[in-house]
Structures are given as C-alpha cells and as structure tokens.
mmCIF file of C-alpha atoms in Angstrom:
data_model
loop_
_atom_site.group_PDB
_atom_site.id
_atom_site.type_symbol
_atom_site.label_atom_id
_atom_site.label_comp_id
_atom_site.label_asym_id
_atom_site.label_seq_id
_atom_site.Cartn_x
_atom_site.Cartn_y
_atom_site.Cartn_z
ATOM 1 C CA MET A 1018 -25.184 14.697 5.436
ATOM 2 C CA ARG A 1019 -21.758 14.053 3.871
ATOM 3 C CA ASN A 1020 -20.318 17.214 5.590
ATOM 4 C CA ILE A 1021 -21.656 16.009 8.856
ATOM 5 C CA PHE A 1022 -20.109 12.708 8.601
ATOM 6 C CA LYS A 1023 -16.783 14.248 7.646
ATOM 7 C CA LEU A 1024 -16.751 16.424 10.677
ATOM 8 C CA LEU A 1025 -17.479 13.760 12.971
ATOM 9 C CA THR A 1026 -14.659 11.658 11.518
ATOM 10 C CA ALA A 1027 -12.255 14.360 11.877
ATOM 11 C CA SER A 1028 -13.503 15.183 15.418
ATOM 12 C CA LEU A 1029 -12.880 11.558 16.246
ATOM 13 C CA VAL A 1030 -9.532 11.553 14.785
ATOM 14 C CA VAL A 1031 -8.215 14.711 16.513
ATOM 15 C CA LEU A 1032 -9.760 13.415 19.906
ATOM 16 C CA SER A 1033 -8.356 10.000 19.725
ATOM 17 C CA SER A 1034 -5.005 10.599 18.442
ATOM 18 C CA SER A 1035 -3.699 12.906 21.179
ATOM 19 C CA ALA A 1036 -3.501 9.897 23.534
ATOM 20 C CA TYR A 1037 -0.584 8.372 21.534
ATOM 21 C CA ALA A 1038 3.055 9.231 20.890
ATOM 22 C CA ALA A 1039 2.970 10.234 17.314
ATOM 23 C CA THR A 1040 0.369 12.475 15.978
ATOM 24 C CA VAL A 1041 -1.963 10.177 13.760
ATOM 25 C CA ASN A 1042 -4.638 11.581 11.697
ATOM 26 C CA VAL A 1043 -6.838 8.815 10.093
ATOM 27 C CA GLU A 1044 -9.149 10.038 7.340
ATOM 28 C CA TRP A 1045 -11.985 7.715 5.484
ATOM 29 C CA ARG A 1046 -12.691 8.625 1.922
ATOM 30 C CA ASP A 1047 -15.908 7.783 0.033
ATOM 31 C CA MET A 1048 -16.927 4.723 1.932
ATOM 32 C CA ASP A 1049 -19.603 3.978 -0.779
ATOM 33 C CA SER A 1050 -16.977 3.109 -3.211
ATOM 34 C CA PHE A 1051 -15.264 0.661 -0.909
ATOM 35 C CA THR A 1052 -15.002 -2.947 -2.305
ATOM 36 C CA ASP A 1053 -16.723 -4.774 0.655
ATOM 37 C CA ILE A 1054 -17.999 -3.206 3.812
ATOM 38 C CA VAL A 1055 -21.481 -4.890 3.471
ATOM 39 C CA GLU A 1056 -23.234 -4.900 6.885
ATOM 40 C CA GLY A 1057 -25.719 -7.705 6.495
ATOM 41 C CA ASN A 1058 -29.261 -7.196 8.063
ATOM 42 C CA THR A 1059 -28.281 -7.353 11.941
ATOM 43 C CA GLN A 1060 -27.523 -3.661 12.076
ATOM 44 C CA SER A 1061 -27.761 -0.450 10.281
ATOM 45 C CA ARG A 1062 -25.296 0.682 7.563
ATOM 46 C CA LYS A 1063 -24.604 3.872 9.429
ATOM 47 C CA ASN A 1064 -23.712 2.182 12.549
ATOM 48 C CA PHE A 1065 -21.797 -0.742 11.010
ATOM 49 C CA ARG A 1066 -19.661 1.782 8.895
ATOM 50 C CA GLN A 1067 -19.017 3.819 11.945
ATOM 51 C CA ARG A 1068 -17.861 0.749 13.876
ATOM 52 C CA ILE A 1069 -15.332 -0.041 10.959
ATOM 53 C CA GLN A 1070 -14.026 3.382 11.239
ATOM 54 C CA ASP A 1071 -13.867 3.435 15.020
ATOM 55 C CA GLU A 1072 -12.208 0.065 15.186
ATOM 56 C CA LEU A 1073 -9.676 0.373 12.491
ATOM 57 C CA THR A 1074 -8.854 4.034 13.289
ATOM 58 C CA GLN A 1075 -8.072 2.765 17.022
ATOM 59 C CA ALA A 1076 -5.968 -0.282 15.577
ATOM 60 C CA PHE A 1077 -3.717 2.138 13.223
ATOM 61 C CA GLN A 1078 -3.230 4.534 16.310
ATOM 62 C CA GLU A 1079 -2.430 1.583 18.734
ATOM 63 C CA GLN A 1080 0.231 0.289 16.314
ATOM 64 C CA ILE A 1081 1.636 3.661 15.429
ATOM 65 C CA ALA A 1082 1.872 4.585 19.137
ATOM 66 C CA LYS A 1083 5.141 2.667 19.059
ATOM 67 C CA SER A 1084 6.675 5.333 16.804
ATOM 68 C CA SER A 1085 8.496 8.436 17.580
ATOM 69 C CA ASP A 1086 6.796 11.322 19.058
ATOM 70 C CA SER A 1087 8.058 13.904 16.874
ATOM 71 C CA LEU A 1088 6.386 12.406 13.714
ATOM 72 C CA ILE A 1089 3.117 13.210 11.989
ATOM 73 C CA ILE A 1090 1.534 10.394 10.318
ATOM 74 C CA ASN A 1091 -1.345 10.771 8.072
ATOM 75 C CA ILE A 1092 -3.410 7.758 6.903
ATOM 76 C CA THR A 1093 -5.983 8.138 4.190
ATOM 77 C CA VAL A 1094 -8.126 5.002 3.941
ATOM 78 C CA ILE A 1095 -9.200 4.687 0.311
ATOM 79 C CA ASP A 1096 -10.622 1.067 0.218
ATOM 80 C CA VAL A 1097 -11.581 -1.731 2.560
ATOM 81 C CA ASP A 1098 -12.311 -5.481 1.511
ATOM 82 C CA LEU A 1099 -13.465 -7.156 4.762
ATOM 83 C CA ALA A 1100 -12.671 -10.905 5.203
ATOM 84 C CA GLY A 1101 -15.275 -13.089 4.303
ATOM 85 C CA GLU A 1102 -18.930 -12.525 2.636
ATOM 86 C CA VAL A 1103 -22.221 -11.833 3.768
ATOM 87 C CA SER A 1104 -24.398 -14.786 3.351
ATOM 88 C CA GLN A 1105 -27.234 -14.291 1.001
ATOM 89 C CA GLY A 1106 -30.542 -16.059 0.962
ATOM 90 C CA LEU A 1107 -30.748 -16.520 4.619
ATOM 91 C CA ALA A 1108 -33.125 -14.851 6.835
ATOM 92 C CA VAL A 1109 -30.205 -13.433 9.034
ATOM 93 C CA LYS A 1110 -27.380 -12.115 6.767
ATOM 94 C CA ILE A 1111 -24.448 -12.165 8.481
ATOM 95 C CA ARG A 1112 -20.527 -11.925 7.674
ATOM 96 C CA GLN A 1113 -19.155 -15.625 7.294
ATOM 97 C CA VAL A 1114 -15.233 -16.157 7.024
ATOM 98 C CA ARG A 1115 -13.931 -19.245 5.497
ATOM 99 C CA ASP A 1116 -10.173 -20.387 5.491
ATOM 100 C CA GLN A 1117 -9.730 -19.030 2.037
ATOM 101 C CA ASP A 1118 -10.906 -15.372 3.016
ATOM 102 C CA PHE A 1119 -8.752 -12.697 3.849
ATOM 103 C CA PRO A 1120 -9.023 -8.898 4.410
ATOM 104 C CA ARG A 1121 -7.396 -6.180 2.327
ATOM 105 C CA LEU A 1122 -6.733 -2.498 3.056
ATOM 106 C CA LYS A 1123 -5.666 0.276 0.885
ATOM 107 C CA PHE A 1124 -4.646 3.340 2.166
ATOM 108 C CA ILE A 1125 -2.349 6.491 1.457
ATOM 109 C CA LEU A 1126 0.626 6.692 4.113
ATOM 110 C CA GLU A 1127 2.389 10.032 4.679
ATOM 111 C CA ILE A 1128 5.043 10.493 7.171
ATOM 112 C CA LYS A 1129 6.206 13.984 8.113
ATOM 113 C CA ASP A 1130 8.673 15.279 10.807
ATOM 114 C CA SER A 1131 7.792 17.797 13.321
ATOM 115 C CA ASP A 1132 8.575 20.725 10.998
ATOM 116 C CA GLY A 1133 5.951 19.367 8.374
ATOM 117 C CA GLN A 1134 8.563 17.966 6.056
ATOM 118 C CA THR A 1135 7.251 14.891 4.093
ATOM 119 C CA LEU A 1136 9.540 11.975 4.949
ATOM 120 C CA HIS A 1137 7.727 9.425 3.016
ATOM 121 C CA ALA A 1138 4.439 9.136 1.196
ATOM 122 C CA SER A 1139 3.122 6.095 -0.592
ATOM 123 C CA VAL A 1140 -0.113 3.952 -1.399
ATOM 124 C CA GLN A 1141 -0.206 0.908 0.841
ATOM 125 C CA ASN A 1142 -2.245 -2.240 -0.506
ATOM 126 C CA ILE A 1143 -2.055 -4.716 2.174
ATOM 127 C CA LYS A 1144 -3.552 -8.067 2.383
ATOM 128 C CA GLU A 1145 -3.159 -11.286 4.469
ATOM 129 C CA LYS A 1146 -3.657 -14.548 2.695
ATOM 130 C CA ALA A 1147 -3.427 -16.880 5.579
ATOM 131 C CA ALA A 1148 -4.277 -20.572 4.866
ATOM 132 C CA LYS A 1149 -5.959 -21.182 7.908
ATOM 133 C CA HIS A 1150 -7.905 -19.019 10.330
ATOM 134 C CA GLY A 1151 -7.068 -20.905 13.532
ATOM 135 C CA ALA A 1152 -6.551 -18.041 15.679
ATOM 136 C CA PHE A 1153 -9.758 -16.349 14.410
ATOM 137 C CA ARG A 1154 -11.826 -19.414 15.089
ATOM 138 C CA MET A 1155 -10.352 -19.455 18.676
ATOM 139 C CA LYS A 1156 -10.783 -15.610 19.734
ATOM 140 C CA GLY A 1157 -11.222 -13.645 16.910
ATOM 141 C CA SER A 1158 -14.809 -14.471 15.821
ATOM 142 C CA GLN A 1159 -15.988 -12.845 18.924
ATOM 143 C CA THR A 1160 -13.871 -9.571 18.176
ATOM 144 C CA ASP A 1161 -14.850 -6.952 15.817
ATOM 145 C CA PHE A 1162 -12.883 -6.811 12.817
ATOM 146 C CA TYR A 1163 -10.099 -9.168 14.154
ATOM 147 C CA LEU A 1164 -8.495 -10.244 10.786
ATOM 148 C CA GLU A 1165 -8.404 -6.405 9.613
ATOM 149 C CA LYS A 1166 -6.882 -5.509 13.060
ATOM 150 C CA GLN A 1167 -4.440 -8.292 12.814
ATOM 151 C CA LEU A 1168 -3.469 -7.334 9.225
ATOM 152 C CA ILE A 1169 -2.682 -3.681 10.402
ATOM 153 C CA GLU A 1170 -0.658 -5.052 13.440
ATOM 154 C CA LYS A 1171 1.465 -7.459 11.080
ATOM 155 C CA TRP A 1172 1.750 -4.327 8.586
ATOM 156 C CA SER A 1173 2.907 -2.017 11.381
ATOM 157 C CA GLU A 1174 5.596 -4.457 12.831
ATOM 158 C CA GLU A 1175 6.940 -5.728 9.259
ATOM 159 C CA MET A 1176 6.763 -2.454 7.192
ATOM 160 C CA LEU A 1177 5.968 0.762 9.258
ATOM 161 C CA LEU A 1178 8.290 0.235 12.151
ATOM 162 C CA PRO A 1179 11.367 -1.206 10.214
ATOM 163 C CA SER A 1180 10.875 1.777 7.676
ATOM 164 C CA LEU A 1181 10.996 4.365 10.540
ATOM 165 C CA VAL A 1182 14.132 2.747 11.975
ATOM 166 C CA GLU A 1183 15.576 3.068 8.467
ATOM 167 C CA LEU A 1184 14.792 6.779 8.231
ATOM 168 C CA GLY A 1185 16.391 7.298 11.642
ATOM 169 C CA LYS A 1186 13.054 8.249 13.222
ATOM 170 C CA LEU A 1187 12.665 5.397 15.618
ATOM 171 C CA LYS A 1188 15.265 3.464 17.685
ATOM 172 C CA SER A 1189 15.554 -0.170 17.096
ATOM 173 C CA SER A 1190 14.597 -2.703 19.821
#
C-alpha cells in the first residue's frame, strides 16, 4: 500500500511540475508522523491526505514558477501542522480556525542548477502567527488550505525568490 502511495505521489509530481518554469519535485514523507493533518469525520483519511498533497504541491509549484527555468528545486515535506483544530465531541467533526491558530510547514529545500550541482540545501520550518484572520474569514474559509497556501506564498516571496536573486539565478524585478 505504501509503495502504491509513493508511486502515485511521484507520478503526480512529474506530471504537474512540467507546466512550470523551474523543474519542481515535491515529495511527501511519512504522513502518519505529521503533527496535525486530522481530517475530522466529513471525509475519508485517504481522500483528505490526497487533497493536502495535491493542494500544497500545486501551491509550491505555482510560487516556484516565478523562478529561473534552469533550476531544479526539490522539496521534501516532512511535517505539516494545519491551522486550527478538529472539534471533538460534536456529531460532525470539522476543523475550526480561531484567530490564534496558525499553520506550520517543515520541509527540506534543495536547489540545484541545470548540471545537478547543489546550490543550496536547508531545512525550512515556516509558520505564520497572524494576530487576526480577517482575509481567511472573508474568502479563505471557502478555500481548501487557504492559510497554508498563504504561508507558502509568503515564504516564496520573502525568502525563496530573494535567495535566488542573491545566488544570481533570478533577475530582480
């Protein structure tokens, strides 16, 4: 079962990364060890985990599409802590997000040039401790993993893209 899951994930990465500028590979490590990816009881664990993978893989790829086409960027997701908590004790267990809740993502980032030489490798542990979730309440509550996607976007704009400019692999805008 685990091998089938890995094969599906690898196929998804290969198929979806080809539409973007840089070569982007997103791998998901042992999701059973993740801090919080509790699905509640409104859908199956398998489907919920696949949605997490699909949505966050796409978010990484969309943000990294802004980078140079000569780069190979490998991301290995090693932990996810979704914003909010799944309510316990209610008939329908759904994730509730309060103002003090925030997402956290931990992943290994590896940037290689077109020759396969490693330019940068590090563990990224990103989180956003926003005081209020006004934007989430206005539009995000209707979007899957809105706060997590917003976190990836902020990381890309404030950390990844400036680092690529510094490495001389992306033209500053």
